[in-house]
Short mmCIF file of C-alpha atoms in Angstrom, two decimals:
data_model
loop_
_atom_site.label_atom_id
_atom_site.label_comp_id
_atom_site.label_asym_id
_atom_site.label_seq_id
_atom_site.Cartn_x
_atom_site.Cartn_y
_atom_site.Cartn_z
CA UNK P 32 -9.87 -19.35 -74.80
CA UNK P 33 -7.28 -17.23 -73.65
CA UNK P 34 -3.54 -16.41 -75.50
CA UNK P 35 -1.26 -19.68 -74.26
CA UNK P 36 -4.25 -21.22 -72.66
CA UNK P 37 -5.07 -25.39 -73.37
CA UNK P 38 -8.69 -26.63 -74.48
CA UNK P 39 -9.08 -26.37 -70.33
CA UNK P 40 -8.23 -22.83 -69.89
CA UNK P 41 -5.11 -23.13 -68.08
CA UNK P 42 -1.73 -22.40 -69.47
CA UNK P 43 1.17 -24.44 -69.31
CA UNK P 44 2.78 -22.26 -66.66
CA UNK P 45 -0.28 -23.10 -64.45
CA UNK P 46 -0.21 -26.71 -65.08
CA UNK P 47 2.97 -27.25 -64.11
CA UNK P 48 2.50 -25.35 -61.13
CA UNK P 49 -0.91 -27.81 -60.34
CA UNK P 50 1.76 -30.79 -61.09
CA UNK P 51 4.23 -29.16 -58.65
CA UNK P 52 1.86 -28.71 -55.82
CA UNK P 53 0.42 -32.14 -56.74
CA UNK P 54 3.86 -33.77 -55.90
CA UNK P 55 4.16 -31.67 -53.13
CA UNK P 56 0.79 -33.07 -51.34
CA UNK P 57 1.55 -36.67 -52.88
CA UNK P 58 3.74 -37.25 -49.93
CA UNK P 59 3.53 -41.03 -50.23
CA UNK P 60 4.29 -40.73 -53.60
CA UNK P 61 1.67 -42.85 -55.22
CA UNK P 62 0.15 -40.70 -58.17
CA UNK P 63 -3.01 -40.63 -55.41
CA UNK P 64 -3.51 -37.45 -52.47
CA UNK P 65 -5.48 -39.67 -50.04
CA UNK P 66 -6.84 -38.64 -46.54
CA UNK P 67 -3.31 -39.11 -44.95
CA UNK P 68 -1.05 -37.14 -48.06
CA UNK P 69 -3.71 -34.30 -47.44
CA UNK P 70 -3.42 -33.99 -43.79
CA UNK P 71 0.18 -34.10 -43.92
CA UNK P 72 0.55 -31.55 -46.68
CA UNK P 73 -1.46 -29.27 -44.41
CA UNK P 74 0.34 -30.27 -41.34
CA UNK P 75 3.51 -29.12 -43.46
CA UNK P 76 2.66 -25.44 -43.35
CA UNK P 77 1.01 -25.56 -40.11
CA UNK P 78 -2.90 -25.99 -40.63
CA UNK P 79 -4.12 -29.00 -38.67
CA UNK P 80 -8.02 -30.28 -40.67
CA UNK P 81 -10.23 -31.73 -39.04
CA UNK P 82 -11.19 -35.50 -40.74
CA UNK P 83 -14.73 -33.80 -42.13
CA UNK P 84 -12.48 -30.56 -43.77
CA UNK P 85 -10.50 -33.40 -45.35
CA UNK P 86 -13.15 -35.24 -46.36
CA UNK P 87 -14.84 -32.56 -47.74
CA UNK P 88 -11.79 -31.23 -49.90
CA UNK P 89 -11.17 -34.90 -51.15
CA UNK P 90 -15.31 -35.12 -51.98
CA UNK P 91 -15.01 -32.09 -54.37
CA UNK P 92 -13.04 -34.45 -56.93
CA UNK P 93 -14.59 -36.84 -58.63
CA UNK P 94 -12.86 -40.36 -58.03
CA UNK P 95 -9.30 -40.67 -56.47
CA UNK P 96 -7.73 -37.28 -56.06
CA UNK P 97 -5.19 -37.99 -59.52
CA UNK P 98 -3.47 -35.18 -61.24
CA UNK P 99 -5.63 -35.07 -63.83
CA UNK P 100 -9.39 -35.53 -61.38
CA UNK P 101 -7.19 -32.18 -59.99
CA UNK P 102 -7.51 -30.45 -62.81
CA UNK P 103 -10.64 -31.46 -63.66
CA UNK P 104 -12.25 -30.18 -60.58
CA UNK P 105 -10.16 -26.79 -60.77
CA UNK P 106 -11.82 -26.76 -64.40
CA UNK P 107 -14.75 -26.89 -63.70
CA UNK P 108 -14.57 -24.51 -60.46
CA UNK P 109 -13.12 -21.80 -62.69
CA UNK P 110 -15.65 -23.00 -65.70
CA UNK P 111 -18.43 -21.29 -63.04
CA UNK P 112 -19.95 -17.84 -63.32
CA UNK P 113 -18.99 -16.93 -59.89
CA UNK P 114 -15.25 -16.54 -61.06
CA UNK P 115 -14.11 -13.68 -61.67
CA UNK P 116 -11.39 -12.34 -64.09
CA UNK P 117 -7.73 -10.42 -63.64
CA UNK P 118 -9.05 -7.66 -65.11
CA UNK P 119 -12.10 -7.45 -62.62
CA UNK P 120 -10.49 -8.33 -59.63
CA UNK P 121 -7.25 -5.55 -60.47
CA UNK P 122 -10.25 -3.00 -61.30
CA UNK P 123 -12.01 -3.63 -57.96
CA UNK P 124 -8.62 -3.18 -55.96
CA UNK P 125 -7.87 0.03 -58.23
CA UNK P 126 -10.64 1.29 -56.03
CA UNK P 127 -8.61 0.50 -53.13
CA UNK P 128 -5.56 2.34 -54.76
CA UNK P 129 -4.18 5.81 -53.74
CA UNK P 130 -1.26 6.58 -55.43
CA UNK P 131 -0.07 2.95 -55.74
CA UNK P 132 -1.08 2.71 -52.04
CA UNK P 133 -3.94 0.87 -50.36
CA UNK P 134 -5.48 1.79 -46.58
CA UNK P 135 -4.93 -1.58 -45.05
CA UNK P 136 -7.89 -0.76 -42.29
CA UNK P 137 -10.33 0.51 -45.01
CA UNK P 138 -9.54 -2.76 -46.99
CA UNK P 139 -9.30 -5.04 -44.08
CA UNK P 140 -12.99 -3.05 -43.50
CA UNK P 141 -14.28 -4.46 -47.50
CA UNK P 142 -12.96 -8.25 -46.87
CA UNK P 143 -15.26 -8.71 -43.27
CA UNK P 144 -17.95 -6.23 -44.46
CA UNK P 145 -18.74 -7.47 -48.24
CA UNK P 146 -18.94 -10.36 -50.44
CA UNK P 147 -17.35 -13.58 -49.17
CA UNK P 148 -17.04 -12.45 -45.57
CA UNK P 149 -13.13 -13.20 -44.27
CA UNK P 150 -12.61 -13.41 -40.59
CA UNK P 151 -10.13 -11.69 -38.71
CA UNK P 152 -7.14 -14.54 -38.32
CA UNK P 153 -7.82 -15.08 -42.09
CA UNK P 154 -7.16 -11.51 -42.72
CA UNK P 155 -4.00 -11.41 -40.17
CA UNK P 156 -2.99 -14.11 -41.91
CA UNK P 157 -3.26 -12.51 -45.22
CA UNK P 158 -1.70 -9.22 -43.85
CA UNK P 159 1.11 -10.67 -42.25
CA UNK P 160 2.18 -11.28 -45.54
CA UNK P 161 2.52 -7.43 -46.28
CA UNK P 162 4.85 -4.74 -45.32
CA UNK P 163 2.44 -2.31 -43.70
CA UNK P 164 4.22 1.58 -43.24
CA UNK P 165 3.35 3.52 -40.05
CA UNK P 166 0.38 4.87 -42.04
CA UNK P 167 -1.07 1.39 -42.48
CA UNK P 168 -0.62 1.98 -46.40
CA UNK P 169 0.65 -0.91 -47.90
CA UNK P 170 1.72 -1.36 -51.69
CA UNK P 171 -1.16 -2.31 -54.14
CA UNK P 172 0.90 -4.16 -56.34
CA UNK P 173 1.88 -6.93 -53.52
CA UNK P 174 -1.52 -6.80 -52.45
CA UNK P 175 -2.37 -7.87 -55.84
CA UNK P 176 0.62 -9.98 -56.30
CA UNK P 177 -1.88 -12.50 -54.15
CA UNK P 178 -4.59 -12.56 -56.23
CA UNK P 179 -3.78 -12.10 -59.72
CA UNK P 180 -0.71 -14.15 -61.33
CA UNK P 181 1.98 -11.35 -62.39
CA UNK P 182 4.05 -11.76 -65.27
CA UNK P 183 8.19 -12.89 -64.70
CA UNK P 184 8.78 -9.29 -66.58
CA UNK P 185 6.69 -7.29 -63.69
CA UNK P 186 8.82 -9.35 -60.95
CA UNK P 187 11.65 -8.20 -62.27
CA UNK P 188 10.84 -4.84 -62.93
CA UNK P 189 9.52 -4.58 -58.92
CA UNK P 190 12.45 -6.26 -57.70
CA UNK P 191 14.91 -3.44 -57.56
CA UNK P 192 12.23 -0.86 -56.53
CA UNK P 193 12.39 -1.28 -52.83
CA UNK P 194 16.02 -0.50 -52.83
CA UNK P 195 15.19 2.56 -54.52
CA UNK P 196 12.65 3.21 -51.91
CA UNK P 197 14.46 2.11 -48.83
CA UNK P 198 16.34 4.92 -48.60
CA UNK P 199 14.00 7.94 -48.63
CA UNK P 200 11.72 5.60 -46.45
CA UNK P 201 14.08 6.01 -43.96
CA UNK P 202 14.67 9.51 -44.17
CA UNK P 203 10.74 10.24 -44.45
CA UNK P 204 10.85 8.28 -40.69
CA UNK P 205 12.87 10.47 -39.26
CA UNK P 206 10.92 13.28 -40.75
CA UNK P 207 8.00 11.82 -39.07
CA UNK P 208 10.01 11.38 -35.84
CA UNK P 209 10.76 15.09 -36.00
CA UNK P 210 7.21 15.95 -36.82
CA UNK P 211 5.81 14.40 -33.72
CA UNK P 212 8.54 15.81 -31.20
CA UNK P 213 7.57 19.07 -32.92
CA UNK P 214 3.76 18.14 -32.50
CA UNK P 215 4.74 16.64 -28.70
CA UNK P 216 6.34 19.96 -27.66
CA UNK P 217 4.29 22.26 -29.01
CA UNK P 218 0.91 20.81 -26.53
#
């Protein structure tokens, strides 16, 4: 068991997120996510289910969909071999990395080609998230800010980075402007 983790694996900081997002779907407010709570927690951020995608989310818990038959079900999805761990999944994007950089084409390339294929709206979806440069390069860490849980101290760190950054982004555009006049007028 990990450092702050319960008997169930999770830490505190995750269960209370699991309680928040219960109360969030709970919309009726009965301690219960039924059909209707799940339909309109999806309708809330746009995603309209179909009754069997419902029913088959609400068939992966065992009994009424409680906080704790929640947790239960995440604990024994994440119990599984097929998970795999922070450290894995920020080695396998490493391999992504180029100087703290990731191709977003060669990436988007991985997620259809290997594994768990994705399909293209789920990876538009998942890249409209990102600030993509004019090299389609975007920043590892937010890439892995999706996948892995980052610690409050690396938030903070990050958060006055792009300010640092914003201004010699700008100036490298107009470099790159320049370039391709250059490049334009000298065919």
């Amino acid at each position: 068991m990990g450092k702050g983790q319960n008997e169930g694996g999770f830490s505190q900081e995750q269960l209370d997120m699991y309680k928040d997002c219960f109360k969030m779907m709970d919309i009726n407010k009965d301690g219960v996510i039924d059909k209707n709570d799940l339909r309109g927690a999806f309708d809330n951020v746009g995603v309209l289910m179909s009754e069997g995608e419902l029913d088959g989310l609400l068939g992966e818990i065992s009994g009424p969909c409680t906080y704790d038959n929640m947790v239960k079900m995440f604990q024994e999805k994440m119990a599984g071999e097929g998970n795999d761990s922070d450290d894995l999944i920020i080695q396998a994007f490493k391999a992504y990395d180029i100087e703290g950089k990731m191709d977003v084409k060669m990436f988007q390339h991985a997620l259809k080609t290997w594994g768990d294929k994705m399909t293209k709206d789920e990876i538009d979806d998942i890249f409209g998230e990102f600030d993509i440069d004019e090299d389609y390069m975007v920043k590892t860490k937010e890439v892995l800010g999706l996948f892995v849980a980052q610690k409050e101290e690396e938030k903070k760190e990050e958060a006055p980075a792009p300010a640092e950054e914003a201004a010699p982004a700008e100036e490298d555009e107009g470099e790159a402007k320049k370039k391709k006049k250059k490049k334009k007028a000298a065919k």
